[in-house]
Amino acid sequence: MKRLLFILPIIAFAGLAVFLGIGLTKDPKELPSQLIDRPLPEFALPGIVEQPGSGPPELNGFASASFRGEPRLLNIWASWCAACPQEHPVLERIASEGFPVYGIAWKDKPADSRAWLARYGNPYAGVAADEQGRTAIDLGVTGVPETFIVDKKGRVRFKQIGPISPEVWEGQIKPLLQQLRAEA
């Protein structure tokens, strides 16, 4: 009987370890977003310029209402993000191929965002500041970078957690954007 009482906690611990281990083997990039096939949450964010109208038009803010009419990418990034410089050339490529890319600088100071864009280049058709992170909470952002594909009707169709690689661009995102453009 004593032996059974000694072995029972070990068996319970092993079972729990197996259960948790299975859950940890899933790729977090494959976790579904609650926003898929739903409208983009309502937001209106200021640009990263210090005074409205004092900078180039691409640095002005935007609102969720502007995500209608054509498919667009919404990229959440930050100047302090370690993976964002790796993703940035792909975003520049996406923009150069004629797909509108909008950026939200998450929990970042506008001055830091401007300096980062001056250093790496600006692929964004619009750049907004989410200094408090409230819009990112509504989007379900867990870290940066994250990218959303929004269709002509303003509905989220895809979410990429982590940097967009050239393979993800060519294999998943670009075909989806082309399909969304072709839809009537």
Tab-separated table of N, CA and C in Angstrom, residues 26-108:
chain	number	residue	atom	x	y	z
A	26	LYS	N	2.866	22.591	-30.268
A	26	LYS	CA	2.166	23.324	-31.327
A	26	LYS	C	2.905	24.616	-31.619
A	27	ASP	N	2.968	24.956	-32.884
A	27	ASP	CA	3.620	26.197	-33.314
A	27	ASP	C	2.699	27.363	-32.986
A	28	PRO	N	3.153	28.343	-32.182
A	28	PRO	CA	2.276	29.457	-31.825
A	28	PRO	C	1.861	30.291	-33.036
A	29	LYS	N	2.602	30.201	-34.142
A	29	LYS	CA	2.222	30.932	-35.344
A	29	LYS	C	0.973	30.341	-35.983
A	30	GLU	N	0.634	29.116	-35.599
A	30	GLU	CA	-0.530	28.459	-36.167
A	30	GLU	C	-1.779	28.638	-35.322
A	31	LEU	N	-1.677	29.385	-34.224
A	31	LEU	CA	-2.846	29.618	-33.403
A	31	LEU	C	-3.830	30.497	-34.173
A	32	PRO	N	-5.085	30.103	-34.222
A	32	PRO	CA	-6.043	30.899	-34.987
A	32	PRO	C	-6.351	32.224	-34.293
A	33	SER	N	-6.633	33.227	-35.091
A	33	SER	CA	-7.025	34.522	-34.558
A	33	SER	C	-8.542	34.568	-34.454
A	34	GLN	N	-9.037	35.180	-33.411
A	34	GLN	CA	-10.478	35.352	-33.241
A	34	GLN	C	-11.043	36.335	-34.260
A	35	LEU	N	-10.179	37.089	-34.928
A	35	LEU	CA	-10.634	38.107	-35.876
A	35	LEU	C	-10.845	37.580	-37.294
A	36	ILE	N	-10.395	36.358	-37.591
A	36	ILE	CA	-10.518	35.853	-38.951
A	36	ILE	C	-11.982	35.870	-39.388
A	37	ASP	N	-12.229	36.461	-40.561
A	37	ASP	CA	-13.562	36.625	-41.155
A	37	ASP	C	-14.458	37.574	-40.373
A	38	ARG	N	-13.865	38.400	-39.537
A	38	ARG	CA	-14.619	39.431	-38.807
A	38	ARG	C	-14.083	40.811	-39.195
A	39	PRO	N	-14.915	41.838	-39.011
A	39	PRO	CA	-14.429	43.189	-39.332
A	39	PRO	C	-13.264	43.598	-38.434
A	40	LEU	N	-12.386	44.388	-39.018
A	40	LEU	CA	-11.288	44.963	-38.257
A	40	LEU	C	-11.884	45.784	-37.115
A	41	PRO	N	-11.386	45.644	-35.885
A	41	PRO	CA	-11.924	46.452	-34.783
A	41	PRO	C	-11.815	47.948	-35.087
A	42	GLU	N	-12.763	48.716	-34.574
A	42	GLU	CA	-12.769	50.169	-34.783
A	42	GLU	C	-11.582	50.816	-34.066
A	43	PHE	N	-10.874	51.679	-34.799
A	43	PHE	CA	-9.800	52.463	-34.195
A	43	PHE	C	-9.544	53.690	-35.059
A	44	ALA	N	-8.965	54.689	-34.458
A	44	ALA	CA	-8.470	55.888	-35.145
A	44	ALA	C	-7.193	56.274	-34.404
A	45	LEU	N	-6.076	56.203	-35.104
A	45	LEU	CA	-4.785	56.431	-34.466
A	45	LEU	C	-4.071	57.628	-35.084
A	46	PRO	N	-3.344	58.370	-34.261
A	46	PRO	CA	-2.572	59.495	-34.793
A	46	PRO	C	-1.340	59.007	-35.538
A	47	GLY	N	-0.841	59.855	-36.418
A	47	GLY	CA	0.399	59.543	-37.118
A	47	GLY	C	1.579	59.680	-36.183
A	48	ILE	N	2.743	59.376	-36.677
A	48	ILE	CA	3.936	59.461	-35.833
A	48	ILE	C	4.618	60.817	-35.937
A	49	VAL	N	3.999	61.757	-36.666
A	49	VAL	CA	4.553	63.105	-36.721
A	49	VAL	C	4.152	63.835	-35.444
A	50	GLU	N	4.971	64.805	-35.041
A	50	GLU	CA	4.707	65.502	-33.788
A	50	GLU	C	3.462	66.372	-33.856
A	51	GLN	N	3.213	67.010	-34.996
A	51	GLN	CA	2.029	67.842	-35.157
A	51	GLN	C	1.310	67.393	-36.417
A	52	PRO	N	-0.023	67.256	-36.352
A	52	PRO	CA	-0.765	66.834	-37.548
A	52	PRO	C	-0.474	67.746	-38.733
A	53	GLY	N	-0.185	67.138	-39.867
A	53	GLY	CA	0.079	67.902	-41.078
A	53	GLY	C	1.489	68.441	-41.190
A	54	SER	N	2.349	68.151	-40.211
A	54	SER	CA	3.695	68.731	-40.262
A	54	SER	C	4.706	67.839	-40.964
A	55	GLY	N	4.276	66.666	-41.373
A	55	GLY	CA	5.217	65.761	-42.023
A	55	GLY	C	4.664	65.257	-43.334
A	56	PRO	N	5.397	64.384	-43.988
A	56	PRO	CA	4.935	63.807	-45.248
A	56	PRO	C	3.620	63.052	-45.054
A	57	PRO	N	2.771	62.974	-46.090
A	57	PRO	CA	1.476	62.315	-45.946
A	57	PRO	C	1.570	60.865	-45.467
A	58	GLU	N	2.636	60.158	-45.829
A	58	GLU	CA	2.733	58.757	-45.430
A	58	GLU	C	2.957	58.584	-43.932
A	59	LEU	N	3.270	59.663	-43.238
A	59	LEU	CA	3.473	59.568	-41.799
A	59	LEU	C	2.234	59.969	-41.010
A	60	ASN	N	1.149	60.274	-41.700
A	60	ASN	CA	-0.083	60.635	-41.009
A	60	ASN	C	-0.789	59.380	-40.528
A	61	GLY	N	-1.610	59.540	-39.496
A	61	GLY	CA	-2.335	58.414	-38.935
A	61	GLY	C	-3.450	57.941	-39.842
A	62	PHE	N	-4.176	56.951	-39.369
A	62	PHE	CA	-5.285	56.391	-40.135
A	62	PHE	C	-6.262	55.723	-39.180
A	63	ALA	N	-7.393	55.331	-39.728
A	63	ALA	CA	-8.449	54.686	-38.948
A	63	ALA	C	-8.845	53.372	-39.600
A	64	SER	N	-9.537	52.554	-38.859
A	64	SER	CA	-9.995	51.270	-39.393
A	64	SER	C	-10.916	51.470	-40.585
A	65	ALA	N	-11.621	52.574	-40.628
A	65	ALA	CA	-12.526	52.857	-41.743
A	65	ALA	C	-11.784	52.990	-43.070
A	66	SER	N	-10.492	53.297	-43.023
A	66	SER	CA	-9.721	53.444	-44.262
A	66	SER	C	-9.331	52.087	-44.858
A	67	PHE	N	-9.661	50.994	-44.179
A	67	PHE	CA	-9.341	49.658	-44.670
A	67	PHE	C	-10.518	49.073	-45.445
A	68	ARG	N	-10.979	49.829	-46.404
A	68	ARG	CA	-12.057	49.381	-47.280
A	68	ARG	C	-11.701	49.786	-48.700
A	69	GLY	N	-12.190	49.005	-49.654
A	69	GLY	CA	-11.967	49.353	-51.048
A	69	GLY	C	-10.943	48.480	-51.748
A	70	GLU	N	-9.864	48.136	-51.064
A	70	GLU	CA	-8.861	47.243	-51.643
A	70	GLU	C	-8.187	46.476	-50.512
A	71	PRO	N	-7.694	45.277	-50.804
A	71	PRO	CA	-6.998	44.506	-49.768
A	71	PRO	C	-5.726	45.219	-49.322
A	72	ARG	N	-5.427	45.110	-48.037
A	72	ARG	CA	-4.256	45.782	-47.481
A	72	ARG	C	-3.605	44.923	-46.410
A	73	LEU	N	-2.359	45.207	-46.150
A	73	LEU	CA	-1.644	44.593	-45.036
A	73	LEU	C	-1.597	45.602	-43.902
A	74	LEU	N	-1.793	45.122	-42.695
A	74	LEU	CA	-1.653	45.938	-41.497
A	74	LEU	C	-0.560	45.291	-40.666
A	75	ASN	N	0.582	45.967	-40.581
A	75	ASN	CA	1.760	45.428	-39.912
A	75	ASN	C	1.944	46.120	-38.568
A	76	ILE	N	2.033	45.332	-37.505
A	76	ILE	CA	2.290	45.858	-36.168
A	76	ILE	C	3.788	45.684	-35.913
A	77	TRP	N	4.471	46.768	-35.579
A	77	TRP	CA	5.921	46.754	-35.434
A	77	TRP	C	6.338	47.719	-34.331
A	78	ALA	N	7.626	47.763	-34.030
A	78	ALA	CA	8.157	48.698	-33.031
A	78	ALA	C	9.648	48.893	-33.280
A	79	SER	N	10.146	50.042	-32.880
A	79	SER	CA	11.570	50.321	-33.063
A	79	SER	C	12.429	49.429	-32.170
A	80	TRP	N	11.862	48.943	-31.076
A	80	TRP	CA	12.593	48.091	-30.142
A	80	TRP	C	12.476	46.600	-30.479
A	81	CYS	N	11.769	46.274	-31.539
A	81	CYS	CA	11.516	44.891	-31.940
A	81	CYS	C	12.775	44.280	-32.565
A	82	ALA	N	13.214	43.136	-32.033
A	82	ALA	CA	14.418	42.490	-32.547
A	82	ALA	C	14.216	41.858	-33.920
A	83	ALA	N	13.019	41.369	-34.215
A	83	ALA	CA	12.763	40.684	-35.488
A	83	ALA	C	12.316	41.636	-36.599
A	84	CYS	N	11.930	42.855	-36.259
A	84	CYS	CA	11.403	43.778	-37.271
A	84	CYS	C	12.421	44.128	-38.362
A	85	PRO	N	13.704	44.320	-38.062
A	85	PRO	CA	14.660	44.576	-39.150
A	85	PRO	C	14.779	43.410	-40.128
A	86	GLN	N	14.580	42.172	-39.653
A	86	GLN	CA	14.620	41.009	-40.542
A	86	GLN	C	13.430	41.025	-41.506
A	87	GLU	N	12.276	41.443	-41.011
A	87	GLU	CA	11.059	41.448	-41.816
A	87	GLU	C	10.999	42.631	-42.776
A	88	HIS	N	11.661	43.706	-42.438
A	88	HIS	CA	11.518	44.970	-43.157
A	88	HIS	C	11.796	44.889	-44.662
A	89	PRO	N	12.827	44.192	-45.123
A	89	PRO	CA	13.031	44.086	-46.570
A	89	PRO	C	11.861	43.407	-47.284
A	90	VAL	N	11.212	42.473	-46.615
A	90	VAL	CA	10.049	41.815	-47.216
A	90	VAL	C	8.889	42.809	-47.323
A	91	LEU	N	8.696	43.645	-46.300
A	91	LEU	CA	7.641	44.668	-46.369
A	91	LEU	C	7.918	45.654	-47.495
A	92	GLU	N	9.182	46.026	-47.680
A	92	GLU	CA	9.538	46.921	-48.780
A	92	GLU	C	9.250	46.262	-50.127
A	93	ARG	N	9.515	44.986	-50.216
A	93	ARG	CA	9.221	44.240	-51.444
A	93	ARG	C	7.710	44.199	-51.701
A	94	ILE	N	6.946	43.941	-50.667
A	94	ILE	CA	5.486	43.889	-50.792
A	94	ILE	C	4.963	45.225	-51.311
A	95	ALA	N	5.435	46.309	-50.721
A	95	ALA	CA	5.004	47.643	-51.148
A	95	ALA	C	5.437	47.922	-52.590
A	96	SER	N	6.654	47.497	-52.952
A	96	SER	CA	7.141	47.748	-54.308
A	96	SER	C	6.365	46.941	-55.350
A	97	GLU	N	5.737	45.848	-54.917
A	97	GLU	CA	4.926	45.042	-55.824
A	97	GLU	C	3.486	45.557	-55.911
A	98	GLY	N	3.230	46.698	-55.280
A	98	GLY	CA	1.935	47.355	-55.443
A	98	GLY	C	0.870	46.992	-54.431
A	99	PHE	N	1.245	46.348	-53.336
A	99	PHE	CA	0.270	46.018	-52.303
A	99	PHE	C	0.404	47.026	-51.162
A	100	PRO	N	-0.679	47.710	-50.790
A	100	PRO	CA	-0.596	48.718	-49.726
A	100	PRO	C	-0.275	48.099	-48.367
A	101	VAL	N	0.723	48.662	-47.713
A	101	VAL	CA	1.139	48.214	-46.387
A	101	VAL	C	0.961	49.390	-45.433
A	102	TYR	N	0.243	49.141	-44.343
A	102	TYR	CA	0.058	50.147	-43.300
A	102	TYR	C	0.715	49.633	-42.034
A	103	GLY	N	1.301	50.540	-41.270
A	103	GLY	CA	2.013	50.136	-40.063
A	103	GLY	C	1.470	50.807	-38.825
A	104	ILE	N	1.431	50.043	-37.748
A	104	ILE	CA	1.114	50.586	-36.434
A	104	ILE	C	2.336	50.364	-35.555
A	105	ALA	N	2.906	51.463	-35.081
A	105	ALA	CA	4.041	51.399	-34.163
A	105	ALA	C	3.476	51.149	-32.761
A	106	TRP	N	3.728	49.954	-32.247
A	106	TRP	CA	3.120	49.484	-31.004
A	106	TRP	C	3.996	49.797	-29.798
A	107	LYS	N	3.406	50.474	-28.820
A	107	LYS	CA	4.095	50.811	-27.572
A	107	LYS	C	5.461	51.425	-27.846
A	108	ASP	N	5.457	52.383	-28.749
A	108	ASP	CA	6.695	53.008	-29.189
A	108	ASP	C	6.516	54.521	-29.166
